[in-house]
Tab-separated table of C-alpha atoms in Angstrom:
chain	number	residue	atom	x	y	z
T	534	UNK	CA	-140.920	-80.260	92.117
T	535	UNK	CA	-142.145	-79.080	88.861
T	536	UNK	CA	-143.676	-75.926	88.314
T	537	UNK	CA	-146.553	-77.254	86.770
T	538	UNK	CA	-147.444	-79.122	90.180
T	539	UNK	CA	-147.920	-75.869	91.492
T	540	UNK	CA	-150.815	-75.012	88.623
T	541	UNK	CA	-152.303	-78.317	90.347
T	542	UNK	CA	-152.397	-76.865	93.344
T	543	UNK	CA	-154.249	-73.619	92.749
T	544	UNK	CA	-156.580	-76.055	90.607
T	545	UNK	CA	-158.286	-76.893	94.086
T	546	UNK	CA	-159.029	-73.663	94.936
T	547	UNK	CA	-162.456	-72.688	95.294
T	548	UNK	CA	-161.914	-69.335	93.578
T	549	UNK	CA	-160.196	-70.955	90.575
T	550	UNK	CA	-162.981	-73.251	90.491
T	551	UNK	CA	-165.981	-70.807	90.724
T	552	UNK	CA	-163.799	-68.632	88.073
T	553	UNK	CA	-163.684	-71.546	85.524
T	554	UNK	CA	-168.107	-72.023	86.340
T	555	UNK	CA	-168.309	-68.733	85.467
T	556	UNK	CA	-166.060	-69.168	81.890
T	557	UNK	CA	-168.190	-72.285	81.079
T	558	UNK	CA	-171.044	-70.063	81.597
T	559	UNK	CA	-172.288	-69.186	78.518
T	560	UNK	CA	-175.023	-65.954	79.794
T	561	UNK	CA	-173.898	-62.441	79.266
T	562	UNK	CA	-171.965	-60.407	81.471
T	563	UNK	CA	-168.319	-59.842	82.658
T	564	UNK	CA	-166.550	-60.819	85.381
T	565	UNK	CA	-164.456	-58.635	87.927
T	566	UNK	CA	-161.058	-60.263	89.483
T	567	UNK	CA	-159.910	-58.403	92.703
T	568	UNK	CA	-156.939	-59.081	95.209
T	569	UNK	CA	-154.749	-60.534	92.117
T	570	UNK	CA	-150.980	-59.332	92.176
T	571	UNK	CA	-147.561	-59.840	90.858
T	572	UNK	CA	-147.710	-63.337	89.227
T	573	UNK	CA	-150.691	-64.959	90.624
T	574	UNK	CA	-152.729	-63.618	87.340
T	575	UNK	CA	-150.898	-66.427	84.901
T	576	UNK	CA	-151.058	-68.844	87.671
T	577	UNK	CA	-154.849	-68.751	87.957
T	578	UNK	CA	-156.086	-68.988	84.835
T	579	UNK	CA	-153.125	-71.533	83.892
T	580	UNK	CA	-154.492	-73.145	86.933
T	581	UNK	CA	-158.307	-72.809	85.838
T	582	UNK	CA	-157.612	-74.831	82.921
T	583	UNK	CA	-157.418	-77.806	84.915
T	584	UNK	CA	-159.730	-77.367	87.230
T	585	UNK	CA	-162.440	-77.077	84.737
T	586	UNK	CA	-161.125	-77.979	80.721
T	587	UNK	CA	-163.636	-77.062	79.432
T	588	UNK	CA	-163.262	-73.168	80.144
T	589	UNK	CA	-160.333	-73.370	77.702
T	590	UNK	CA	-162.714	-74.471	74.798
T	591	UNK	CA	-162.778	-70.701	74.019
T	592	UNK	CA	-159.677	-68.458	73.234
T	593	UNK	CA	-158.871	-65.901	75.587
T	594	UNK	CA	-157.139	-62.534	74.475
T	595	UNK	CA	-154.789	-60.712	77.550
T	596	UNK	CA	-153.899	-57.568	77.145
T	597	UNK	CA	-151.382	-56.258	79.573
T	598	UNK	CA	-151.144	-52.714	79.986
T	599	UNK	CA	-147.791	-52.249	77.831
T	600	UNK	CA	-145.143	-54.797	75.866
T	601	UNK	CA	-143.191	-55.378	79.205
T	602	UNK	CA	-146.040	-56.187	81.297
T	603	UNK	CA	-147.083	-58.347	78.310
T	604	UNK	CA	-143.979	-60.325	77.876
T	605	UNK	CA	-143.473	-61.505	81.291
T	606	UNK	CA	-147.309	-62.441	81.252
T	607	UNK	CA	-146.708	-64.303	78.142
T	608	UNK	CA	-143.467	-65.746	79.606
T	609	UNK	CA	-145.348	-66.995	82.920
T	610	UNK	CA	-148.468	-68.426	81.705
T	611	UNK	CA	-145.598	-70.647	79.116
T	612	UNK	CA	-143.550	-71.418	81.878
T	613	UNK	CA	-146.603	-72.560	83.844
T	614	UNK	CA	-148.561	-74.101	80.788
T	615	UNK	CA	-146.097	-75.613	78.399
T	616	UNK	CA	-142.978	-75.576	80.801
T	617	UNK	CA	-141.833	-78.967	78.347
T	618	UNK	CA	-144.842	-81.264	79.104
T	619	UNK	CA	-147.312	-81.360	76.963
T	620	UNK	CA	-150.526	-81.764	79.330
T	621	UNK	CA	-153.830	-83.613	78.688
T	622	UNK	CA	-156.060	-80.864	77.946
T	623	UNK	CA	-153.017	-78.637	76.677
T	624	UNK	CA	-150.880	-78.499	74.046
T	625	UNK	CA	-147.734	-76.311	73.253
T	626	UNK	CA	-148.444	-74.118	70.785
T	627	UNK	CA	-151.410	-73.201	73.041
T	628	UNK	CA	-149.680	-69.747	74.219
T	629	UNK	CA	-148.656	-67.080	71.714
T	630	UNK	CA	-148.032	-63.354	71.449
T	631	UNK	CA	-149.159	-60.691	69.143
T	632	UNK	CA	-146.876	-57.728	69.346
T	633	UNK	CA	-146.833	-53.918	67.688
T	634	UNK	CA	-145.355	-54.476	64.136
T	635	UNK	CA	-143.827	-51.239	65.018
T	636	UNK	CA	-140.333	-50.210	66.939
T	637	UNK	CA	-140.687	-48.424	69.917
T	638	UNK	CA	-144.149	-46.457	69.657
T	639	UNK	CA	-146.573	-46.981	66.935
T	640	UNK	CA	-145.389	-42.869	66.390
T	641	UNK	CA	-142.477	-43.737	64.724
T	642	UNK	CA	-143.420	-45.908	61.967
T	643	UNK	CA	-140.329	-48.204	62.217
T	644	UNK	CA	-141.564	-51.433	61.518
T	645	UNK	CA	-139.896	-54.735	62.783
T	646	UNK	CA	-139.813	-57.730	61.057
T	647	UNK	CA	-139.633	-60.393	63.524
T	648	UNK	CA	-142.292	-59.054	65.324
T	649	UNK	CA	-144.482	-58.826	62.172
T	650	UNK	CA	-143.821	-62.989	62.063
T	651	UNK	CA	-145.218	-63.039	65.209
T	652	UNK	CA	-148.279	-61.303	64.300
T	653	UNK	CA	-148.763	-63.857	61.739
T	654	UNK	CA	-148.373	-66.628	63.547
T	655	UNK	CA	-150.725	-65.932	66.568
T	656	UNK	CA	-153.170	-64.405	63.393
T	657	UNK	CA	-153.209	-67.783	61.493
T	658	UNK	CA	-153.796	-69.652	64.981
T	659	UNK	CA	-156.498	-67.027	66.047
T	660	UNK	CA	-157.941	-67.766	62.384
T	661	UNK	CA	-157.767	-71.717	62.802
T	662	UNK	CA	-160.720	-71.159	65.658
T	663	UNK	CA	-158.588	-74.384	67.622
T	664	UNK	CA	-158.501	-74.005	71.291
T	665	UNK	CA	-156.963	-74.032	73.780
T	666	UNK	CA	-155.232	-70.386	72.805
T	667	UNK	CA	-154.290	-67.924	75.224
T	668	UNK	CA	-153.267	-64.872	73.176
T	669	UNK	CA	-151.163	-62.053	74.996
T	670	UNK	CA	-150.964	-58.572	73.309
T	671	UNK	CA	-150.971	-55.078	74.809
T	672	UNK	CA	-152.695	-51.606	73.756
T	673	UNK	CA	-149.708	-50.466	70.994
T	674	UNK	CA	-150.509	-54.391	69.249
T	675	UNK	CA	-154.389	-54.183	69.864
T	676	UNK	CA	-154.891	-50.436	67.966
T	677	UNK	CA	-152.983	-51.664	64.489
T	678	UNK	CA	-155.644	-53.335	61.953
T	679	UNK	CA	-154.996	-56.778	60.421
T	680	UNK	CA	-155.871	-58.606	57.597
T	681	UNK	CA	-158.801	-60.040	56.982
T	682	UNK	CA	-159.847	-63.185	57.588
T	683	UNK	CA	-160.519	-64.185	53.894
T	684	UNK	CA	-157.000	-62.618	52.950
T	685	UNK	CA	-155.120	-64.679	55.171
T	686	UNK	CA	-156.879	-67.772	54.168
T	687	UNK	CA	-156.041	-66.522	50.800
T	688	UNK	CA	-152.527	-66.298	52.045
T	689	UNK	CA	-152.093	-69.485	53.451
T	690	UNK	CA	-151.192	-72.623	52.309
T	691	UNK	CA	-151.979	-76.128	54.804
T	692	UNK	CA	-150.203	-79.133	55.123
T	693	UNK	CA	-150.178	-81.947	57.064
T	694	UNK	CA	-148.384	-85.083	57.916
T	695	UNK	CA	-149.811	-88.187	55.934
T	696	UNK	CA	-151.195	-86.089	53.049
T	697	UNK	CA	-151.368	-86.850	49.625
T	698	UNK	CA	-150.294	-83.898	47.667
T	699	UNK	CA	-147.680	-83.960	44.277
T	700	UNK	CA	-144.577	-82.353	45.359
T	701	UNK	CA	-144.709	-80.103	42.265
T	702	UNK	CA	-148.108	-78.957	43.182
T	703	UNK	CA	-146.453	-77.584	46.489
T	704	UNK	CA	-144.064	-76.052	44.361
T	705	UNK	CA	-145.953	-74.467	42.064
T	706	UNK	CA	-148.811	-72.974	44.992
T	707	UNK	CA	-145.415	-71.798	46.422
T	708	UNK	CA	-144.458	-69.510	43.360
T	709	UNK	CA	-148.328	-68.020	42.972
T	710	UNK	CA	-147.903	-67.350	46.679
T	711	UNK	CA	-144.765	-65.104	46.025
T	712	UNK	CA	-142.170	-67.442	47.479
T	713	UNK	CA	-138.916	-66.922	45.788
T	714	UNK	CA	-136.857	-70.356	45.153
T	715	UNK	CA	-133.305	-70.183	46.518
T	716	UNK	CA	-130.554	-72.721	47.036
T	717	UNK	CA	-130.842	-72.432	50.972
T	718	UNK	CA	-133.482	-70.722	52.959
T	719	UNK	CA	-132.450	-68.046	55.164
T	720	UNK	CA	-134.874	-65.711	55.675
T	721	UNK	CA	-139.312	-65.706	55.609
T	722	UNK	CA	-140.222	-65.545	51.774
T	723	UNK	CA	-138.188	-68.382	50.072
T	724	UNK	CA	-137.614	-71.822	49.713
T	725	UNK	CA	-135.593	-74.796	48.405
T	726	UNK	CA	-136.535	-77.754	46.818
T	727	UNK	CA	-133.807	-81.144	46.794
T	728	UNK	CA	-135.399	-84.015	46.003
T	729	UNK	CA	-137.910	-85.509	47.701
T	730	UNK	CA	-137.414	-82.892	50.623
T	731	UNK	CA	-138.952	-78.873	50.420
T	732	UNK	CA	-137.436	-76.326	52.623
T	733	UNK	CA	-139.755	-73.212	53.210
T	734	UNK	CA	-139.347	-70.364	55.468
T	735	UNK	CA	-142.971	-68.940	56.646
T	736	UNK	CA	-143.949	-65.467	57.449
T	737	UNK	CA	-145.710	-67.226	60.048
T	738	UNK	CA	-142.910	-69.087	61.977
T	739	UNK	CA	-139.960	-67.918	63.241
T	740	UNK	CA	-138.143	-71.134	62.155
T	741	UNK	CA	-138.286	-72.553	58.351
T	742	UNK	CA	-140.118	-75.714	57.850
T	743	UNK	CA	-138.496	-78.781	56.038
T	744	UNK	CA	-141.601	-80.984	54.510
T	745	UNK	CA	-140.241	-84.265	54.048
T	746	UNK	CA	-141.944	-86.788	50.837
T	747	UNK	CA	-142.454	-90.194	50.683
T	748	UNK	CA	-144.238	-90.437	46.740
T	749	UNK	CA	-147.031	-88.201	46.587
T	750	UNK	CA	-147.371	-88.416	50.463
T	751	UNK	CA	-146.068	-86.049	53.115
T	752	UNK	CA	-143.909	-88.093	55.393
T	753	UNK	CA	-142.682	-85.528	57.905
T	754	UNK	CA	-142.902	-81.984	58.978
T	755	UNK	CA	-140.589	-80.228	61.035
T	756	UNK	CA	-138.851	-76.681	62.097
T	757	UNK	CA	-135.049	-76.577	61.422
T	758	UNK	CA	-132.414	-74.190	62.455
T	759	UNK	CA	-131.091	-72.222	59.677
T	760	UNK	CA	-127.135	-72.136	60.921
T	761	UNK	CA	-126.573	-75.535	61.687
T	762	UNK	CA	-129.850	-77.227	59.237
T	763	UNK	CA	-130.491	-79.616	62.531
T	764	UNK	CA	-134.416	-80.340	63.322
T	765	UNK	CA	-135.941	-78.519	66.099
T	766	UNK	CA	-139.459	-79.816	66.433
T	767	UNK	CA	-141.547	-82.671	64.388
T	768	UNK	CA	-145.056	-80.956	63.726
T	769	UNK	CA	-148.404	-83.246	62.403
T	770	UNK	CA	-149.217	-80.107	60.534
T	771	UNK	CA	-148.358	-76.466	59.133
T	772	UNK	CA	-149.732	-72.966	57.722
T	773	UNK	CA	-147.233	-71.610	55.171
T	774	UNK	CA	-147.984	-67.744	55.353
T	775	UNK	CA	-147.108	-65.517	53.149
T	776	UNK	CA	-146.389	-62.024	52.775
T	777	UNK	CA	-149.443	-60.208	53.979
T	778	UNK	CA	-149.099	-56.873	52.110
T	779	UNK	CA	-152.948	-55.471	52.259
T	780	UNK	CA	-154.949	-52.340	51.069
T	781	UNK	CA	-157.039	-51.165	53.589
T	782	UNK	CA	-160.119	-52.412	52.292
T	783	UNK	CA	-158.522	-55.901	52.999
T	784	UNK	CA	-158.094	-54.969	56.604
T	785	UNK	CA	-160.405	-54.913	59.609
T	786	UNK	CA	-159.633	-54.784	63.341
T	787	UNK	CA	-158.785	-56.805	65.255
T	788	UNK	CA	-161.653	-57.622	67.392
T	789	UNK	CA	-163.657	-57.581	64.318
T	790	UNK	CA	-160.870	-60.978	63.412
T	791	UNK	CA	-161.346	-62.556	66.898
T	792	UNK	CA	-163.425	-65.676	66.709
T	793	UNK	CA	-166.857	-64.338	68.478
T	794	UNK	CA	-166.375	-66.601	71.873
T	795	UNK	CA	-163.174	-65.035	72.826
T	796	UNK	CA	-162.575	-64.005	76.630
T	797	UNK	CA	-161.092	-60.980	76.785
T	798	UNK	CA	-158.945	-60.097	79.844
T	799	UNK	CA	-157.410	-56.918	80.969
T	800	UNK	CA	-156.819	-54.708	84.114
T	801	UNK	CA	-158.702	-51.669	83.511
T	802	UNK	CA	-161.261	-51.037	80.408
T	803	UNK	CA	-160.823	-47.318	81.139
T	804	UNK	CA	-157.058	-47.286	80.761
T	805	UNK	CA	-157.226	-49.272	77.718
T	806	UNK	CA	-160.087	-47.143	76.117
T	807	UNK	CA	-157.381	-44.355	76.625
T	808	UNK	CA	-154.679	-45.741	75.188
T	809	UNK	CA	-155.915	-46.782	72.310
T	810	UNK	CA	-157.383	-43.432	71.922
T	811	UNK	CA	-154.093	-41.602	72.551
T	812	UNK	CA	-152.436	-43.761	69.973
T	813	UNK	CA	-154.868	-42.866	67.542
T	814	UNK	CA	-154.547	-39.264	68.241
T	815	UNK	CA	-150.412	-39.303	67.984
T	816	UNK	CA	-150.836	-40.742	64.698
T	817	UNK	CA	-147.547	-41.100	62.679
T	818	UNK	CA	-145.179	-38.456	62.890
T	819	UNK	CA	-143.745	-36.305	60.385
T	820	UNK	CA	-140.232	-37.849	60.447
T	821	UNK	CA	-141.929	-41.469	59.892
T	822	UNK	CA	-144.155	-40.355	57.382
T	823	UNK	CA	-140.351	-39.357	55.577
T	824	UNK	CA	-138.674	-42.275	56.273
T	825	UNK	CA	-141.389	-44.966	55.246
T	826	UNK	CA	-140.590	-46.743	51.636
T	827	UNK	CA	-143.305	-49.466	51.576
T	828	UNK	CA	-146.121	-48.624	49.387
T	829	UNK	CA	-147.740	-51.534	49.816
T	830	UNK	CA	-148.295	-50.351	54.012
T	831	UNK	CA	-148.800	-46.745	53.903
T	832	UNK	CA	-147.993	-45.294	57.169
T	833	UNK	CA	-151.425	-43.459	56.968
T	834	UNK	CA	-153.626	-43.938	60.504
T	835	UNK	CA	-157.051	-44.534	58.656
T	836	UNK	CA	-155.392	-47.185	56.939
T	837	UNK	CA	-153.207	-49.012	59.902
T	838	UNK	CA	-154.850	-48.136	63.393
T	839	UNK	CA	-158.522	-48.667	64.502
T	840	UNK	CA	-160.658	-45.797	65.240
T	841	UNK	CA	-161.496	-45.362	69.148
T	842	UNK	CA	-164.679	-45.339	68.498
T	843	UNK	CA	-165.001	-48.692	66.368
T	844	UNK	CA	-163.254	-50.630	69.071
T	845	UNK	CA	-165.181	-48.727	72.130
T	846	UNK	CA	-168.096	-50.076	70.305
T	847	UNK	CA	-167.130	-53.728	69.020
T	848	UNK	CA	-165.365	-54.538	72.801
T	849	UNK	CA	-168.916	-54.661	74.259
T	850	UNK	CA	-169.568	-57.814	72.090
T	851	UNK	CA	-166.887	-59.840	74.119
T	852	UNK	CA	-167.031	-61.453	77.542
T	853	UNK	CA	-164.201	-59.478	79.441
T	854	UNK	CA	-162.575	-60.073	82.866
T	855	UNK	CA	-161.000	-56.939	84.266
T	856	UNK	CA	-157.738	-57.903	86.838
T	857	UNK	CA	-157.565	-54.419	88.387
T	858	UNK	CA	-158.024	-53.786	92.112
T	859	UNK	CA	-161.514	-51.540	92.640
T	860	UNK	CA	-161.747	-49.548	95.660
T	861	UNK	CA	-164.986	-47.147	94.276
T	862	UNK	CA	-167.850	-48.851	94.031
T	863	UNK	CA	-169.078	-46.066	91.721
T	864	UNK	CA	-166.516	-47.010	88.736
T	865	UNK	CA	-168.936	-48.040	85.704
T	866	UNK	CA	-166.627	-50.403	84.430
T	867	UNK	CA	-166.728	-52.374	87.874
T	868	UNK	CA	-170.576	-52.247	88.718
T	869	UNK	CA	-171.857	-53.659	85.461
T	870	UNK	CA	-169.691	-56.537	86.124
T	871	UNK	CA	-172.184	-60.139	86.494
T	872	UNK	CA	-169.926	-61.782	88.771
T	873	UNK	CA	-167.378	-60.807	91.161
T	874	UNK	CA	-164.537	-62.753	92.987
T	875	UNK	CA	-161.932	-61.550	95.488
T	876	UNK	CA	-158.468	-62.889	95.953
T	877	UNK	CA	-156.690	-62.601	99.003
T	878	UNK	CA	-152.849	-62.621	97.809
T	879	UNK	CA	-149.839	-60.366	98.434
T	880	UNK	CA	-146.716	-59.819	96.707
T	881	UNK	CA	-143.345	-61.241	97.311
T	882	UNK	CA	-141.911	-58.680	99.600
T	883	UNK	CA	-138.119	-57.030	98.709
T	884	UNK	CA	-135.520	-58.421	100.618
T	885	UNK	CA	-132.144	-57.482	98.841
T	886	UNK	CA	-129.947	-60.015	100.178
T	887	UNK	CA	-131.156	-59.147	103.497
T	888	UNK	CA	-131.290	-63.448	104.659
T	889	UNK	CA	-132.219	-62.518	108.105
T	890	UNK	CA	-135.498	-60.172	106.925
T	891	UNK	CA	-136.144	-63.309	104.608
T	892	UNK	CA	-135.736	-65.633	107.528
T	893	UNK	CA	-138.227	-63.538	109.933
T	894	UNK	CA	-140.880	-63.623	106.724
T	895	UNK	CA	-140.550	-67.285	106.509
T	896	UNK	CA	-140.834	-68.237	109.580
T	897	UNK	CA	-143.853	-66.033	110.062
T	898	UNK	CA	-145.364	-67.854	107.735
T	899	UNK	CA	-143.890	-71.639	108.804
T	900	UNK	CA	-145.604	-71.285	112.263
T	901	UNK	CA	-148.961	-69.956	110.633
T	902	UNK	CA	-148.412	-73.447	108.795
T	903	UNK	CA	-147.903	-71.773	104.899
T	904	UNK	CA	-146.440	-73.907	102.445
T	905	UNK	CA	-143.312	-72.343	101.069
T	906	UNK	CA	-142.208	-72.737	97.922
T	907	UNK	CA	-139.060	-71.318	96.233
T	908	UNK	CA	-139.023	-71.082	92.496
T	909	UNK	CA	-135.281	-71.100	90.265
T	910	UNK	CA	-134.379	-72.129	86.525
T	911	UNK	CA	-131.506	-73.673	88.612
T	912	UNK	CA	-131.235	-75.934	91.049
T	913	UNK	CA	-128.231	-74.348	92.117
T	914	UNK	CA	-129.680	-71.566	93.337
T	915	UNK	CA	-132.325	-73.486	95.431
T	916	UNK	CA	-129.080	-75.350	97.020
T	917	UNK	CA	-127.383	-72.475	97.819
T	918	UNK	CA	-130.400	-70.725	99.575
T	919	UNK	CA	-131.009	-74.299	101.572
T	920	UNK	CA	-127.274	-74.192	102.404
T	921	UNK	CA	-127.657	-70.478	103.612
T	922	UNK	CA	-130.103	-71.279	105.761
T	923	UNK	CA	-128.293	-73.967	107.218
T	924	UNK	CA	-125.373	-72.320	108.052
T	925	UNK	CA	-127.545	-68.934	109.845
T	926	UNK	CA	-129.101	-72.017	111.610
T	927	UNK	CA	-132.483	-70.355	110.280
T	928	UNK	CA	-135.030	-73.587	110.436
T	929	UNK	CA	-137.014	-72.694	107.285
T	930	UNK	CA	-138.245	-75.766	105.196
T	931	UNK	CA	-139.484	-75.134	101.692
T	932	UNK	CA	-139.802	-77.136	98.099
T	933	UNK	CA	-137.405	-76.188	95.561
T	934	UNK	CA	-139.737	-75.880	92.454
T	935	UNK	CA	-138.159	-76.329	88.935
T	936	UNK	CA	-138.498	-72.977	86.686
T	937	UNK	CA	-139.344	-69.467	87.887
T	938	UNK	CA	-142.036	-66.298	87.522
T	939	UNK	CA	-141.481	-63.277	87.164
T	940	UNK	CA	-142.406	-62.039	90.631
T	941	UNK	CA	-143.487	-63.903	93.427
T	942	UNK	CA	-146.495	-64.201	95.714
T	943	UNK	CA	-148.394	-65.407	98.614
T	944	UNK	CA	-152.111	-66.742	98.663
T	945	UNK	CA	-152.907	-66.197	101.769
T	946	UNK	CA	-156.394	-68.368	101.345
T	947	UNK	CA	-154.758	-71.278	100.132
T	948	UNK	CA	-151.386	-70.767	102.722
T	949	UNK	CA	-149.111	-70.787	99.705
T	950	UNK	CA	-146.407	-68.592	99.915
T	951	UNK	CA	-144.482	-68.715	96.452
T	952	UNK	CA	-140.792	-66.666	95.968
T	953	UNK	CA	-138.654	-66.335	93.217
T	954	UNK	CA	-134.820	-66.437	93.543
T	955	UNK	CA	-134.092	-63.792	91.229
T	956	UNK	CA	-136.275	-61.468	93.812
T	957	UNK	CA	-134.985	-63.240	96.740
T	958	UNK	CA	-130.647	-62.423	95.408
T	959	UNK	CA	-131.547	-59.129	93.805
């Protein structure tokens, strides 16, 4: 069984259906999301996607409490979404991640390139207003400014399969754009030109794009891997980005970028409100103020991190879903909320190898007529559970579901009871 299967059915739960009315909903007012846990979060609103499509005509912004929370929320809802099936109301590049263009904590002022390409990326899709896009970022990512909108565009040069452009034109936007022309492209900032065929590494992409000619007409457009020059992926169109160095006049914050529908999700306004005020008080410190070289980004805090008190202010113009689990009914943040729904799902409990703890669980559940399902990147790991069982003569049945979450659950509404291996042989 395929993992996606699974999204299908969660589809036909009421919740997930009454969650994607309220999304479609266009009145004012946020939404409160109780009982959710472990990795039912990505599952649900994977799930409401096809349960009602047209909640995913808007983006949606998650952020996580911190970059690990963030990447395995970003690594579920992919596994779950674009798990290597393109779907009918999905698409592949529909899930992307904004990190921190910083190291470690904003603090420190060490700035990391591959991360600043994926900035840029999820930035030119957030700019492209295309949906579905389900951004996932954290407090760290949220608090640093970006360019504007008008810069990027500025910035950007788009292509697309079947159009007519002279291949010297390309060429020539590339040099005003500050590509450098090299032999071979190996790293964001230059390209290559043979023949009919341009090779151009992106800002935006972590992979360099080969635009293939046919006359005056693009013929192809793909990704390539730089050590072995092999195609990785045939695209119908591209955003050549380049190097967004920006005064801070050119930069605003981010929600200020977000198109104006975006759903924003997140556990706890309060803890976010703090963070990003805590950031903004740490500043840069003294030893990164020393070490930083680029002029062109100053590590100065009124010129790379929002003030609290813009973004306390501009978050009230967004529709927001809070995730966290509120037990006072006195908690602001809660009782202003316009709708609210309850989940009733637990996590995956620890067993550490312990099969006859797992086998009492299980059955538990078996004669209360659950549906177990057991999630692995490998099938092997599915066979050798089924072939433990077997030989402790336990007399669990479960599906084997292709590809894994990060931690598993069980809906106890919808008797689904969903583990992971890698929690199950921990």
């Amino acid at each position: 069984m395929e993992i996606q299967e699974l999204q299908s059915l969660f589809a036909r739960s009421p919740r997930v259906k009454a969650l994607g009315r309220m999304l479609v909903d266009n009145s004012p007012g946020n939404i409160t999301l109780s009982g959710l846990c472990a990795s039912s979060a990505p599952m649900v609103f994977s799930a409401v996607g096809s349960a009602c499509p047209q909640a995913f005509s808007k983006p949606f912004l998650f952020i996580l409490d911190d970059e690990e929370q963030a990447g395995y929320f970003y690594n579920d809802l992919n596994q779950i979404l674009t798990g290597g099936n393109t779907q009918d109301n999905f698409n592949t590049n529909a899930v992307c991640f904004l990190p921190s263009s910083f190291r470690r904590a904003v603090k420190y002022g060490q700035r990391d390139a591959a991360n600043e390409i994926l900035r840029t990326d999820t930035l030119t899709r957030l700019s492209t207003g295309r949906t579905p896009l389900l951004a996932v970022t954290y407090p760290s990512a949220m608090t640093e400014l970006v360019v504007s909108k008008q810069q990027l565009n500025t910035n950007t040069l788009p292509l697309s399969k079947g159009q007519n452009i002279d291949i010297r034109d390309v060429h020539k936007k590339l040099f005003d754009l500050g590509f450098r022309r090299t032999d071979y492209v190996y790293e964001p900032g230059q390209f290559a030109l043979r023949g009919s065929l341009i090779d151009v590494y992106s800002f935006s992409c972590e992979h360099p794009y080969r635009i293939d000619f046919f006359g005056d007409e693009i013929d192809s457009l793909r990704t390539f891997d730089v050590e072995n020059q092999l195609s990785i992926d045939k695209l119908p169109e591209i955003q050549i980005v380049s190097q967004l160095t920006s005064s801070s006049e050119q930069c605003e914050s981010l929600l200020t970028f977000l198109p104006q529908d975006t759903i924003i999700v997140t556990r706890d306004m309060t803890f976010l409100k703090q963070e990003i005020q805590r950031i903004w008080d740490e500043g840069f410190g003294m030893s990164a103020q020393i070490s930083s070289t680029d002029e062109n980004n100053p590590l100065d805090k009124l010129q790379t991190l929002c003030n609290p008190d813009t973004f306390n202010q501009q978050i009230t113009n967004f529709k927001t879903i809070l995730t966290g689990n509120y037990n006072q009914p006195d908690i602001q943040s809660y009782t202003d909320a316009k709708s609210n729904l309850k989940f009733n799902i637990s996590p995956q409990p620890v067993f550490h190898k312990n099969f006859d703890l797992l086998t009492t669980e299980l059955k538990k559940y078996q004669e209360e007529k659950y549906k177990i399902y057991i999630l692995a990147d490998s099938q092997k790991q599915t066979d050798r559970l089924e072939s433990i069982f077997v030989d402790i003569k336990a007399g669990i049945r479960f599906i084997p579901v292709s590809r894994t979450l990060h931690s598993g659950f069980i809906d106890h509404d919808s008797k689904i009871v969903i583990f992971t291996d890698h929690q199950i042989f921990d």
